[in-house]
């Protein structure tokens, strides 16, 4: 519900619609409908198309359960983001909210760095998925080369302009949503034809355990399945390119998360009905297995093409997010000012796009889909826990413009839920913590280097 305040606006120059600095502003090209499609496309993609089988391997036939729990946690955190993006409609997202709430530059940098790394690990997972079973259905080509060329092509599209990137996202979103609706349609047809095994839906495998092992198994499946829901947080980094963000963002966030969550649960039900979880677990293209088992004459090659569009869209949006985040952090003096450089002719954040694209190319050949997806989830669950606390701390910080205000209980439950899924109780592989730990350690090194450069510059002045 909207909340109106009458004291000083702390959003910086330009108020709720202003730019973060006196430099070249970004173009406000995203309206309400385009924003909803952007958020839906942001969430849809690699997670549901590539990791469904790995989630099934952790939880068994009750594949729908982790997606229902993940849906609830995503809605709770989306409510916090809806309040904060309406209050501070600027690029930088979680980094901006962390700095406003805690005034600890080191914590702000680590949170921002974790978000950037989550986007890059997600893009790498998308590249892996692109070069996996879906592509193998069509052609046999060197997967690493294809993944690198695909990242570079998306970087070029981002450099051309946000309008072109978002419009491409709209097309890809409609294609990937159509692919999931095809899966749901196949499931409906199979049920009416008497196909499928409904008994699987209550089979909670969870590594064969009971009690505590069962609990941690379900939590582990939920933590990995949460990778399918991440993405809505990326959209807040497009705030400076959105028309009337304080009014349009909350509604778009809730519609986007609700729509994708509903589709995900239906896809999980259909997948479990038609395919044994052991078959799903072994595939990097699990939904292709559903198409083949559905008893419907639908060309697997066509569905493979749809899936390739879907994972391409995930990578496109993650590169967009990470580049805008670098731009926003530069305007907050968290990163060097050069990272905020905008291409004059296209008014796109050129330095940020080049930086994150090079990192994505470097990461694209590391890890498997499950490990990269779980790393993405872990990093973002940690960030979401901080954001859910930040929204409560920032209640004391009033702004002049009207904005959405979430009921207090939601961020409290959201903070507990995200922290629990990020904890060792989620039974994730050790390499996920190692990978995330190394990324955070790299962030600490970059922080120290940046501080040293700033200190040298201050002494010279």
PDB file of C-alpha atoms in Angstrom, residues 21-163:
ATOM      1  CA  UNK A  21      25.254  12.246 -10.548  1.00  0.00           C
ATOM      2  CA  UNK A  22      25.670  15.324 -12.626  1.00  0.00           C
ATOM      3  CA  UNK A  23      26.915  13.250 -15.562  1.00  0.00           C
ATOM      4  CA  UNK A  24      25.095  11.956 -18.603  1.00  0.00           C
ATOM      5  CA  UNK A  25      21.700  10.528 -17.531  1.00  0.00           C
ATOM      6  CA  UNK A  26      20.398   7.193 -18.733  1.00  0.00           C
ATOM      7  CA  UNK A  27      17.398   7.111 -21.084  1.00  0.00           C
ATOM      8  CA  UNK A  28      13.948   6.548 -19.469  1.00  0.00           C
ATOM      9  CA  UNK A  29      12.646   4.043 -22.006  1.00  0.00           C
ATOM     10  CA  UNK A  30      10.885   1.394 -19.872  1.00  0.00           C
ATOM     11  CA  UNK A  31       7.127   1.753 -19.289  1.00  0.00           C
ATOM     12  CA  UNK A  32       4.848  -0.383 -17.019  1.00  0.00           C
ATOM     13  CA  UNK A  33       4.071  -3.181 -19.504  1.00  0.00           C
ATOM     14  CA  UNK A  34       7.650  -3.401 -20.726  1.00  0.00           C
ATOM     15  CA  UNK A  35       8.807  -3.502 -17.096  1.00  0.00           C
ATOM     16  CA  UNK A  36       6.529  -6.457 -16.263  1.00  0.00           C
ATOM     17  CA  UNK A  37       7.815  -8.356 -19.277  1.00  0.00           C
ATOM     18  CA  UNK A  38      11.391  -7.457 -18.317  1.00  0.00           C
ATOM     19  CA  UNK A  39      10.899  -8.817 -14.779  1.00  0.00           C
ATOM     20  CA  UNK A  40       9.202 -11.992 -16.035  1.00  0.00           C
ATOM     21  CA  UNK A  41      12.034 -12.497 -18.515  1.00  0.00           C
ATOM     22  CA  UNK A  42      14.519 -11.733 -15.750  1.00  0.00           C
ATOM     23  CA  UNK A  43      13.169 -14.575 -13.604  1.00  0.00           C
ATOM     24  CA  UNK A  44      12.369 -17.099 -16.341  1.00  0.00           C
ATOM     25  CA  UNK A  45      15.214 -18.874 -18.040  1.00  0.00           C
ATOM     26  CA  UNK A  46      18.179 -20.966 -16.986  1.00  0.00           C
ATOM     27  CA  UNK A  47      16.875 -21.938 -13.554  1.00  0.00           C
ATOM     28  CA  UNK A  48      13.692 -23.706 -14.611  1.00  0.00           C
ATOM     29  CA  UNK A  49      15.000 -24.916 -17.982  1.00  0.00           C
ATOM     30  CA  UNK A  50      18.314 -26.335 -16.733  1.00  0.00           C
ATOM     31  CA  UNK A  51      18.261 -27.054 -12.971  1.00  0.00           C
ATOM     32  CA  UNK A  52      14.832 -28.686 -12.581  1.00  0.00           C
ATOM     33  CA  UNK A  53      16.445 -32.101 -12.917  1.00  0.00           C
ATOM     34  CA  UNK A  54      19.084 -31.350 -10.271  1.00  0.00           C
ATOM     35  CA  UNK A  55      16.360 -30.196  -7.865  1.00  0.00           C
ATOM     36  CA  UNK A  56      14.483 -33.447  -8.551  1.00  0.00           C
ATOM     37  CA  UNK A  57      17.649 -35.367  -7.724  1.00  0.00           C
ATOM     38  CA  UNK A  58      17.686 -33.755  -4.279  1.00  0.00           C
ATOM     39  CA  UNK A  59      13.986 -34.069  -3.393  1.00  0.00           C
ATOM     40  CA  UNK A  60      12.592 -36.878  -5.534  1.00  0.00           C
ATOM     41  CA  UNK A  61       9.097 -36.905  -6.993  1.00  0.00           C
ATOM     42  CA  UNK A  62       7.855 -34.077  -4.759  1.00  0.00           C
ATOM     43  CA  UNK A  63       9.563 -31.683  -7.154  1.00  0.00           C
ATOM     44  CA  UNK A  64       6.813 -29.104  -6.666  1.00  0.00           C
ATOM     45  CA  UNK A  65       7.610 -28.625  -2.953  1.00  0.00           C
ATOM     46  CA  UNK A  66      10.923 -26.702  -3.287  1.00  0.00           C
ATOM     47  CA  UNK A  67       9.330 -24.435  -5.890  1.00  0.00           C
ATOM     48  CA  UNK A  68       6.364 -23.637  -3.627  1.00  0.00           C
ATOM     49  CA  UNK A  69       8.701 -22.758  -0.739  1.00  0.00           C
ATOM     50  CA  UNK A  70      10.992 -20.774  -3.050  1.00  0.00           C
ATOM     51  CA  UNK A  71       7.941 -18.931  -4.408  1.00  0.00           C
ATOM     52  CA  UNK A  72       6.983 -17.825  -0.887  1.00  0.00           C
ATOM     53  CA  UNK A  73      10.520 -16.661  -0.019  1.00  0.00           C
ATOM     54  CA  UNK A  74      10.783 -14.782  -3.323  1.00  0.00           C
ATOM     55  CA  UNK A  75       7.496 -12.943  -2.674  1.00  0.00           C
ATOM     56  CA  UNK A  76       8.635 -11.902   0.810  1.00  0.00           C
ATOM     57  CA  UNK A  77      11.909 -10.496  -0.507  1.00  0.00           C
ATOM     58  CA  UNK A  78      10.204  -8.876  -3.512  1.00  0.00           C
ATOM     59  CA  UNK A  79       8.045  -6.931  -1.050  1.00  0.00           C
ATOM     60  CA  UNK A  80      11.196  -5.482   0.527  1.00  0.00           C
ATOM     61  CA  UNK A  81      12.626  -4.566  -2.869  1.00  0.00           C
ATOM     62  CA  UNK A  82       9.302  -2.984  -3.852  1.00  0.00           C
ATOM     63  CA  UNK A  83       9.466  -0.619  -0.888  1.00  0.00           C
ATOM     64  CA  UNK A  84      13.129   0.241  -1.354  1.00  0.00           C
ATOM     65  CA  UNK A  85      13.079   0.820  -5.120  1.00  0.00           C
ATOM     66  CA  UNK A  86      10.060   3.095  -4.705  1.00  0.00           C
ATOM     67  CA  UNK A  87      11.840   4.985  -1.951  1.00  0.00           C
ATOM     68  CA  UNK A  88      15.225   5.179  -3.708  1.00  0.00           C
ATOM     69  CA  UNK A  89      14.589   4.766  -7.477  1.00  0.00           C
ATOM     70  CA  UNK A  90      18.230   4.652  -8.510  1.00  0.00           C
ATOM     71  CA  UNK A  91      20.609   2.158 -10.098  1.00  0.00           C
ATOM     72  CA  UNK A  92      22.791   0.151  -7.651  1.00  0.00           C
ATOM     73  CA  UNK A  93      20.004  -1.845  -5.943  1.00  0.00           C
ATOM     74  CA  UNK A  94      21.140  -3.807  -2.877  1.00  0.00           C
ATOM     75  CA  UNK A  95      24.396  -1.832  -2.645  1.00  0.00           C
ATOM     76  CA  UNK A  96      22.493   1.444  -2.402  1.00  0.00           C
ATOM     77  CA  UNK A  97      20.106   0.075   0.239  1.00  0.00           C
ATOM     78  CA  UNK A  98      22.945  -1.399   2.290  1.00  0.00           C
ATOM     79  CA  UNK A  99      24.854   1.877   2.305  1.00  0.00           C
ATOM     80  CA  UNK A 100      21.751   3.888   3.227  1.00  0.00           C
ATOM     81  CA  UNK A 101      20.893   1.524   6.075  1.00  0.00           C
ATOM     82  CA  UNK A 102      24.250   0.697   7.651  1.00  0.00           C
ATOM     83  CA  UNK A 103      26.666   3.410   6.450  1.00  0.00           C
ATOM     84  CA  UNK A 104      29.472   0.815   6.290  1.00  0.00           C
ATOM     85  CA  UNK A 105      31.333   1.222   2.973  1.00  0.00           C
ATOM     86  CA  UNK A 106      33.096  -2.126   3.325  1.00  0.00           C
ATOM     87  CA  UNK A 107      29.820  -4.003   3.817  1.00  0.00           C
ATOM     88  CA  UNK A 108      28.301  -2.062   0.917  1.00  0.00           C
ATOM     89  CA  UNK A 109      31.143  -3.044  -1.371  1.00  0.00           C
ATOM     90  CA  UNK A 110      30.962  -6.733  -0.392  1.00  0.00           C
ATOM     91  CA  UNK A 111      27.189  -6.830  -0.948  1.00  0.00           C
ATOM     92  CA  UNK A 112      27.558  -5.127  -4.321  1.00  0.00           C
ATOM     93  CA  UNK A 113      30.392  -7.437  -5.287  1.00  0.00           C
ATOM     94  CA  UNK A 114      28.336 -10.493  -4.314  1.00  0.00           C
ATOM     95  CA  UNK A 115      25.497  -9.280  -6.542  1.00  0.00           C
ATOM     96  CA  UNK A 116      27.840  -8.740  -9.494  1.00  0.00           C
ATOM     97  CA  UNK A 117      29.380 -12.190  -8.966  1.00  0.00           C
ATOM     98  CA  UNK A 118      25.942 -13.787  -8.698  1.00  0.00           C
ATOM     99  CA  UNK A 119      25.064 -12.285 -12.068  1.00  0.00           C
ATOM    100  CA  UNK A 120      28.264 -13.572 -13.602  1.00  0.00           C
ATOM    101  CA  UNK A 121      27.872 -17.083 -12.131  1.00  0.00           C
ATOM    102  CA  UNK A 122      24.267 -17.081 -13.383  1.00  0.00           C
ATOM    103  CA  UNK A 123      25.392 -16.014 -16.857  1.00  0.00           C
ATOM    104  CA  UNK A 124      28.024 -18.765 -16.774  1.00  0.00           C
ATOM    105  CA  UNK A 125      25.346 -21.299 -15.804  1.00  0.00           C
ATOM    106  CA  UNK A 126      23.265 -20.030 -18.729  1.00  0.00           C
ATOM    107  CA  UNK A 127      26.227 -20.472 -21.061  1.00  0.00           C
ATOM    108  CA  UNK A 128      26.700 -24.026 -19.774  1.00  0.00           C
ATOM    109  CA  UNK A 129      23.008 -24.738 -20.294  1.00  0.00           C
ATOM    110  CA  UNK A 130      23.149 -23.218 -23.781  1.00  0.00           C
ATOM    111  CA  UNK A 131      25.973 -25.577 -24.735  1.00  0.00           C
ATOM    112  CA  UNK A 132      24.385 -28.635 -23.085  1.00  0.00           C
ATOM    113  CA  UNK A 133      21.678 -31.128 -24.058  1.00  0.00           C
ATOM    114  CA  UNK A 134      19.435 -28.529 -25.700  1.00  0.00           C
ATOM    115  CA  UNK A 135      22.097 -27.511 -28.220  1.00  0.00           C
ATOM    116  CA  UNK A 136      23.184 -31.135 -28.627  1.00  0.00           C
ATOM    117  CA  UNK A 137      19.665 -31.895 -29.859  1.00  0.00           C
ATOM    118  CA  UNK A 138      20.442 -29.694 -32.884  1.00  0.00           C
ATOM    119  CA  UNK A 139      24.173 -29.720 -33.605  1.00  0.00           C
ATOM    120  CA  UNK A 140      27.496 -30.974 -32.282  1.00  0.00           C
ATOM    121  CA  UNK A 141      29.804 -27.971 -31.750  1.00  0.00           C
ATOM    122  CA  UNK A 142      32.550 -27.018 -29.250  1.00  0.00           C
ATOM    123  CA  UNK A 143      30.526 -25.840 -26.232  1.00  0.00           C
ATOM    124  CA  UNK A 144      33.082 -23.423 -24.749  1.00  0.00           C
ATOM    125  CA  UNK A 145      33.590 -21.567 -28.040  1.00  0.00           C
ATOM    126  CA  UNK A 146      29.824 -21.269 -28.527  1.00  0.00           C
ATOM    127  CA  UNK A 147      29.382 -19.955 -24.980  1.00  0.00           C
ATOM    128  CA  UNK A 148      32.084 -17.297 -25.397  1.00  0.00           C
ATOM    129  CA  UNK A 149      30.733 -16.072 -28.745  1.00  0.00           C
ATOM    130  CA  UNK A 150      27.262 -15.941 -27.264  1.00  0.00           C
ATOM    131  CA  UNK A 151      28.435 -13.752 -24.329  1.00  0.00           C
ATOM    132  CA  UNK A 152      30.212 -11.373 -26.718  1.00  0.00           C
ATOM    133  CA  UNK A 153      27.106 -11.075 -28.910  1.00  0.00           C
ATOM    134  CA  UNK A 154      24.998 -10.158 -25.894  1.00  0.00           C
ATOM    135  CA  UNK A 155      27.590  -7.576 -24.830  1.00  0.00           C
ATOM    136  CA  UNK A 156      27.333  -5.964 -28.273  1.00  0.00           C
ATOM    137  CA  UNK A 157      23.545  -5.848 -27.963  1.00  0.00           C
ATOM    138  CA  UNK A 158      23.858  -4.178 -24.556  1.00  0.00           C
ATOM    139  CA  UNK A 159      26.224  -1.568 -25.961  1.00  0.00           C
ATOM    140  CA  UNK A 160      23.726  -0.691 -28.669  1.00  0.00           C
ATOM    141  CA  UNK A 161      21.148   0.518 -26.160  1.00  0.00           C
ATOM    142  CA  UNK A 162      18.745  -0.317 -23.344  1.00  0.00           C
ATOM    143  CA  UNK A 163      15.723   0.043 -25.603  1.00  0.00           C
TER     144      UNK A 163
END
